[in-house]
């Protein structure tokens, strides 16, 4: 169970955030509204949510998941792989220090976005992507092992981040899409497959037995419900325009 979440409000400069999607520019006011509904949803799942002020220096800073990994034992400040986002790491350390005694770091030449890290109990899967390199993953595994946690790597071919295509819903249930469906690393999970035309919904979010699901993906929603989860549907259209999903908007621990 999670107790806390940290989010960062979107800044007006988000309209210039990184993207590979061709869905147009985000509407900032709509994004603010969607963000506030996201925070309400986390609170309704029992989390204490710390809302950090918007940071205009970094257009993508609303995607706070990428700059840190929060484990039950320690927090790890990452070294984000995109140049325009790398400085976001400097703003999160002091926030984490108010929750954790141990705050570790990934250092160059290692790079790592925590959107590439999926926690499954005491084992963490780490995507090797355009943002996360093998040095970053090796450093993370070395840190995790000091705290009794294991890690393994999964090379990505198409996705931006590991969790763009995978979400662990606990109880061995794995929401899975695209290049990961037949990947041997995930063979032992009870898979909930996401159709190709609903691939964005592969980034759904388990929070204390409720699954937050993006709006507009009825087949995936039905499959998650059929598995027995309570669901909450959230419109995150403005963050999707920047390749961001539900998990990217918070740190949960
Ligand atoms: C980026 O390209 O870094 C942002 N526009 C989107 C980050 C999404 N974060 C995530 O998947 N964890």
Tab-separated table of C-alpha atoms and ligand atoms in Angstrom:
chain	number	residue	atom	x	y	z
A	1	UNK	CA	0.000	0.000	0.000
A	2	UNK	CA	1.159	3.529	-0.734
A	3	UNK	CA	0.837	6.336	1.807
A	4	UNK	CA	2.310	9.318	-0.003
A	5	UNK	CA	2.459	10.880	-3.416
A	6	UNK	CA	4.416	13.817	-4.774
A	7	UNK	CA	3.202	15.680	-7.849
A	8	UNK	CA	4.299	18.884	-9.560
A	9	UNK	CA	1.807	21.326	-11.050
A	10	UNK	CA	2.129	21.850	-14.788
A	11	UNK	CA	3.732	25.115	-15.888
A	12	UNK	CA	2.486	27.242	-18.823
A	13	UNK	CA	5.677	26.315	-20.700
A	14	UNK	CA	4.453	22.713	-20.866
A	15	UNK	CA	3.027	23.569	-24.274
A	16	UNK	CA	6.644	23.350	-25.482
A	17	UNK	CA	7.330	20.013	-23.793
A	18	UNK	CA	9.020	17.096	-25.535
A	19	UNK	CA	6.799	14.946	-27.676
A	20	UNK	CA	6.732	12.416	-30.473
A	21	UNK	CA	2.923	12.431	-30.648
A	22	UNK	CA	1.095	14.335	-33.355
A	23	UNK	CA	-1.873	15.257	-31.223
A	24	UNK	CA	-1.331	19.024	-31.189
A	25	UNK	CA	-0.214	21.338	-28.403
A	26	UNK	CA	-1.609	20.864	-24.932
A	27	UNK	CA	-4.186	23.349	-23.661
A	28	UNK	CA	-2.598	24.622	-20.452
A	29	UNK	CA	-5.810	25.525	-18.632
A	30	UNK	CA	-7.318	22.153	-19.439
A	31	UNK	CA	-4.109	20.487	-18.258
A	32	UNK	CA	-4.361	22.350	-14.932
A	33	UNK	CA	-7.923	21.099	-14.484
A	34	UNK	CA	-6.973	17.515	-15.400
A	35	UNK	CA	-4.027	17.681	-13.015
A	36	UNK	CA	-6.218	18.817	-10.179
A	37	UNK	CA	-8.637	15.919	-10.853
A	38	UNK	CA	-5.647	13.553	-10.823
A	39	UNK	CA	-4.620	14.855	-7.387
A	40	UNK	CA	-8.201	14.405	-6.136
A	41	UNK	CA	-8.171	10.809	-7.439
A	42	UNK	CA	-4.930	10.019	-5.588
A	43	UNK	CA	-6.394	11.510	-2.404
A	44	UNK	CA	-9.551	9.446	-2.835
A	45	UNK	CA	-7.305	6.360	-2.849
A	46	UNK	CA	-6.040	7.360	0.594
A	47	UNK	CA	-2.763	9.085	-0.327
A	48	UNK	CA	-1.314	12.190	1.298
A	49	UNK	CA	-0.394	14.250	-1.752
A	50	UNK	CA	2.331	16.915	-1.707
A	51	UNK	CA	1.764	19.307	-4.593
A	52	UNK	CA	4.983	21.024	-5.662
A	53	UNK	CA	4.875	24.420	-7.308
A	54	UNK	CA	5.066	24.601	-11.084
A	55	UNK	CA	8.606	25.008	-12.425
A	56	UNK	CA	8.682	27.172	-15.544
A	57	UNK	CA	12.349	26.411	-16.130
A	58	UNK	CA	11.420	22.867	-17.184
A	59	UNK	CA	8.455	22.417	-19.574
A	60	UNK	CA	8.198	18.679	-18.793
A	61	UNK	CA	8.564	18.974	-15.028
A	62	UNK	CA	4.946	17.895	-14.445
A	63	UNK	CA	6.171	14.359	-15.276
A	64	UNK	CA	7.734	14.045	-11.864
A	65	UNK	CA	7.900	10.246	-11.997
A	66	UNK	CA	10.999	10.369	-14.180
A	67	UNK	CA	13.273	12.254	-11.779
A	68	UNK	CA	13.186	9.882	-8.831
A	69	UNK	CA	12.516	6.314	-7.814
A	70	UNK	CA	10.872	5.915	-4.440
A	71	UNK	CA	11.321	2.452	-2.944
A	72	UNK	CA	10.207	1.331	0.522
A	73	UNK	CA	13.862	1.500	1.652
A	74	UNK	CA	15.382	4.532	-0.064
A	75	UNK	CA	14.784	7.177	-2.703
A	76	UNK	CA	17.010	7.466	-5.739
A	77	UNK	CA	17.378	10.715	-7.674
A	78	UNK	CA	17.753	9.754	-11.319
A	79	UNK	CA	19.860	11.310	-14.069
A	80	UNK	CA	17.195	12.019	-16.709
A	81	UNK	CA	18.220	11.115	-20.224
A	82	UNK	CA	16.756	14.114	-22.083
A	83	UNK	CA	18.992	17.232	-21.956
A	84	UNK	CA	16.054	19.597	-21.520
A	85	UNK	CA	14.908	17.598	-18.475
A	86	UNK	CA	18.182	16.747	-16.783
A	87	UNK	CA	18.125	19.751	-14.414
A	88	UNK	CA	14.797	18.609	-12.958
A	89	UNK	CA	16.776	16.245	-10.738
A	90	UNK	CA	18.250	19.177	-8.762
A	91	UNK	CA	14.797	20.269	-7.606
A	92	UNK	CA	13.617	16.959	-6.187
A	93	UNK	CA	16.402	15.963	-3.779
A	94	UNK	CA	15.429	18.276	-0.929
A	95	UNK	CA	11.786	17.211	-1.277
A	96	UNK	CA	12.758	13.544	-0.964
A	97	UNK	CA	14.997	14.269	2.024
A	98	UNK	CA	11.936	15.236	4.017
A	99	UNK	CA	10.551	11.686	3.564
A	100	UNK	CA	13.681	9.517	3.391
A	101	UNK	CA	16.862	9.113	5.459
A	102	UNK	CA	18.606	7.562	2.456
A	103	UNK	CA	18.618	9.460	-0.836
A	104	UNK	CA	20.867	7.935	-3.487
A	105	UNK	CA	21.767	9.169	-6.998
A	106	UNK	CA	22.353	7.916	-10.509
A	107	UNK	CA	25.403	9.657	-11.967
A	108	UNK	CA	26.797	10.332	-15.462
A	109	UNK	CA	27.733	8.563	-17.647
A	110	UNK	CA	24.713	6.638	-16.368
A	111	UNK	CA	21.358	8.042	-17.387
A	112	UNK	CA	17.988	6.852	-16.167
A	113	UNK	CA	14.355	8.008	-16.277
A	114	UNK	CA	12.279	6.306	-13.613
A	115	UNK	CA	9.447	5.910	-16.134
A	116	UNK	CA	11.666	3.025	-17.232
A	117	UNK	CA	11.429	1.303	-13.857
A	118	UNK	CA	8.590	-1.024	-12.886
A	119	UNK	CA	8.384	-2.278	-9.326
A	120	UNK	CA	7.111	-5.817	-8.781
A	121	UNK	CA	7.472	-6.440	-5.067
A	122	UNK	CA	11.165	-6.805	-4.299
A	123	UNK	CA	12.181	-6.954	-7.973
A	124	UNK	CA	12.500	-3.983	-10.322
A	125	UNK	CA	12.404	-4.236	-14.126
A	126	UNK	CA	14.475	-1.543	-15.839
A	127	UNK	CA	13.967	-0.606	-19.483
A	128	UNK	CA	17.002	0.232	-21.572
A	129	UNK	CA	15.644	3.018	-23.731
A	130	UNK	CA	16.579	6.261	-25.418
A	131	UNK	CA	16.592	7.789	-21.927
A	132	UNK	CA	18.031	4.992	-19.778
A	133	UNK	CA	21.398	3.479	-20.635
A	134	UNK	CA	23.058	0.321	-19.338
A	135	UNK	CA	25.365	2.281	-17.021
A	136	UNK	CA	22.318	3.935	-15.431
A	137	UNK	CA	20.564	0.583	-15.060
A	138	UNK	CA	23.696	-1.060	-13.595
A	139	UNK	CA	24.071	1.735	-11.056
A	140	UNK	CA	20.436	1.364	-10.084
A	141	UNK	CA	20.758	-2.407	-9.639
A	142	UNK	CA	23.856	-1.897	-7.500
A	143	UNK	CA	21.992	0.593	-5.280
A	144	UNK	CA	18.889	-1.612	-5.023
A	145	UNK	CA	20.955	-4.662	-4.073
A	146	UNK	CA	22.380	-2.764	-1.103
A	147	UNK	CA	18.803	-2.551	0.186
A	148	UNK	CA	17.921	-6.186	-0.498
A	149	UNK	CA	16.049	-5.454	-3.753
A	150	UNK	CA	16.883	-7.032	-7.122
A	151	UNK	CA	16.754	-5.583	-10.637
A	152	UNK	CA	16.947	-6.783	-14.225
A	153	UNK	CA	17.004	-5.036	-17.580
A	154	UNK	CA	14.635	-5.143	-20.556
A	155	UNK	CA	15.817	-3.546	-23.823
A	156	UNK	CA	13.090	-1.434	-25.456
A	157	UNK	CA	12.582	-1.277	-29.196
A	158	UNK	CA	9.648	1.068	-29.719
A	159	UNK	CA	8.318	2.517	-26.500
A	160	UNK	CA	9.479	5.784	-24.915
A	161	UNK	CA	9.577	4.284	-21.442
A	162	UNK	CA	9.093	0.770	-20.031
A	163	UNK	CA	5.891	1.851	-18.319
A	164	UNK	CA	4.527	3.352	-21.546
A	165	UNK	CA	3.713	-0.256	-22.384
A	166	UNK	CA	3.407	-2.059	-19.043
A	167	UNK	CA	1.687	-1.519	-15.717
A	168	UNK	CA	1.927	-3.863	-12.773
A	169	UNK	CA	-1.480	-4.116	-11.094
A	170	UNK	CA	-0.256	-6.272	-8.163
A	171	UNK	CA	-1.373	-9.885	-7.438
A	172	UNK	CA	0.722	-11.010	-10.440
A	173	UNK	CA	-1.529	-9.082	-12.875
A	174	UNK	CA	0.372	-7.281	-15.608
A	175	UNK	CA	-1.243	-4.904	-18.060
A	176	UNK	CA	0.834	-5.395	-21.170
A	177	UNK	CA	1.000	-4.086	-24.744
A	178	UNK	CA	2.930	-4.080	-28.011
A	179	UNK	CA	6.551	-5.230	-27.965
A	180	UNK	CA	6.230	-6.672	-24.444
A	181	UNK	CA	3.354	-9.101	-25.016
A	182	UNK	CA	5.563	-12.018	-26.064
A	183	UNK	CA	8.683	-10.949	-24.203
A	184	UNK	CA	10.100	-13.857	-22.159
A	185	UNK	CA	10.769	-11.606	-19.157
A	186	UNK	CA	7.020	-11.328	-18.573
A	187	UNK	CA	5.990	-14.916	-19.344
A	188	UNK	CA	5.084	-15.800	-15.745
A	189	UNK	CA	2.629	-12.974	-15.185
A	190	UNK	CA	-1.112	-13.188	-15.559
A	191	UNK	CA	-1.279	-10.873	-18.548
A	192	UNK	CA	-4.051	-8.439	-19.356
A	193	UNK	CA	-3.359	-7.633	-22.980
A	194	UNK	CA	-4.039	-4.161	-24.299
A	195	UNK	CA	-5.228	-3.947	-27.921
A	196	UNK	CA	-2.931	-2.067	-30.297
A	197	UNK	CA	-5.536	0.642	-30.886
A	198	UNK	CA	-5.761	1.245	-27.106
A	199	UNK	CA	-2.025	1.122	-26.403
A	200	UNK	CA	-2.013	4.399	-24.450
A	201	UNK	CA	-4.127	2.698	-21.753
A	202	UNK	CA	-1.242	0.309	-21.023
A	203	UNK	CA	-0.069	3.102	-18.756
A	204	UNK	CA	-2.755	2.731	-16.118
A	205	UNK	CA	-1.996	3.043	-12.439
A	206	UNK	CA	-2.601	0.776	-9.464
A	207	UNK	CA	-3.068	2.806	-6.278
A	208	UNK	CA	-4.060	0.889	-3.174
A	209	UNK	CA	-6.375	-1.616	-4.910
A	210	UNK	CA	-7.938	0.924	-7.266
A	211	UNK	CA	-6.741	1.175	-10.862
A	212	UNK	CA	-6.722	4.622	-12.463
A	213	UNK	CA	-7.423	4.241	-16.188
A	214	UNK	CA	-7.237	6.963	-18.857
A	215	UNK	CA	-10.604	7.830	-20.403
A	216	UNK	CA	-11.411	6.710	-23.934
A	217	UNK	CA	-10.227	3.082	-23.830
A	218	UNK	CA	-13.341	0.964	-23.181
A	219	UNK	CA	-11.887	-2.452	-24.026
A	220	UNK	CA	-8.959	-2.063	-21.654
A	221	UNK	CA	-11.237	-0.663	-18.957
A	222	UNK	CA	-13.560	-3.670	-19.298
A	223	UNK	CA	-10.631	-6.103	-19.020
A	224	UNK	CA	-9.319	-4.418	-15.878
A	225	UNK	CA	-12.790	-4.423	-14.309
A	226	UNK	CA	-13.263	-8.084	-15.220
A	227	UNK	CA	-10.085	-8.891	-13.320
A	228	UNK	CA	-11.871	-7.563	-10.245
A	229	UNK	CA	-10.431	-4.116	-9.699
A	230	UNK	CA	-12.233	-0.984	-8.685
A	231	UNK	CA	-11.447	1.564	-11.395
A	232	UNK	CA	-11.381	5.338	-11.649
A	233	UNK	CA	-11.423	6.929	-15.093
A	234	UNK	CA	-9.408	10.088	-15.639
A	235	UNK	CA	-9.086	12.368	-18.637
A	236	UNK	CA	-5.394	13.065	-19.208
A	237	UNK	CA	-5.649	14.102	-22.861
A	238	UNK	CA	-3.372	17.135	-22.436
A	239	UNK	CA	-0.549	15.060	-20.963
A	240	UNK	CA	-0.962	12.427	-23.661
A	241	UNK	CA	-0.069	15.135	-26.179
A	242	UNK	CA	3.386	15.128	-24.519
A	243	UNK	CA	3.735	11.331	-24.422
A	244	UNK	CA	2.897	11.322	-20.707
A	245	UNK	CA	0.457	9.026	-18.943
A	246	UNK	CA	-1.058	8.463	-15.525
A	247	UNK	CA	2.018	7.022	-13.842
A	248	UNK	CA	4.284	9.825	-15.117
A	249	UNK	CA	2.402	12.449	-13.101
A	250	UNK	CA	3.361	11.276	-9.613
A	251	UNK	CA	5.817	9.583	-7.300
A	252	UNK	CA	4.058	7.086	-5.036
A	253	UNK	CA	5.509	5.443	-1.942
B	1	LIG	C1	9.221	13.395	-22.028
B	1	LIG	O1	9.393	13.171	-23.224
B	1	LIG	O2	10.104	13.246	-21.194
B	1	LIG	C2	7.872	13.902	-21.565
B	1	LIG	N1	7.281	14.705	-22.591
B	1	LIG	C3	6.974	12.752	-21.229
B	1	LIG	C4	7.467	11.944	-20.066
B	1	LIG	C5	6.580	10.815	-19.756
B	1	LIG	N2	7.013	10.151	-18.589
B	1	LIG	C6	6.908	8.840	-18.387
B	1	LIG	O3	6.511	8.097	-19.310
B	1	LIG	N3	7.303	8.363	-17.226
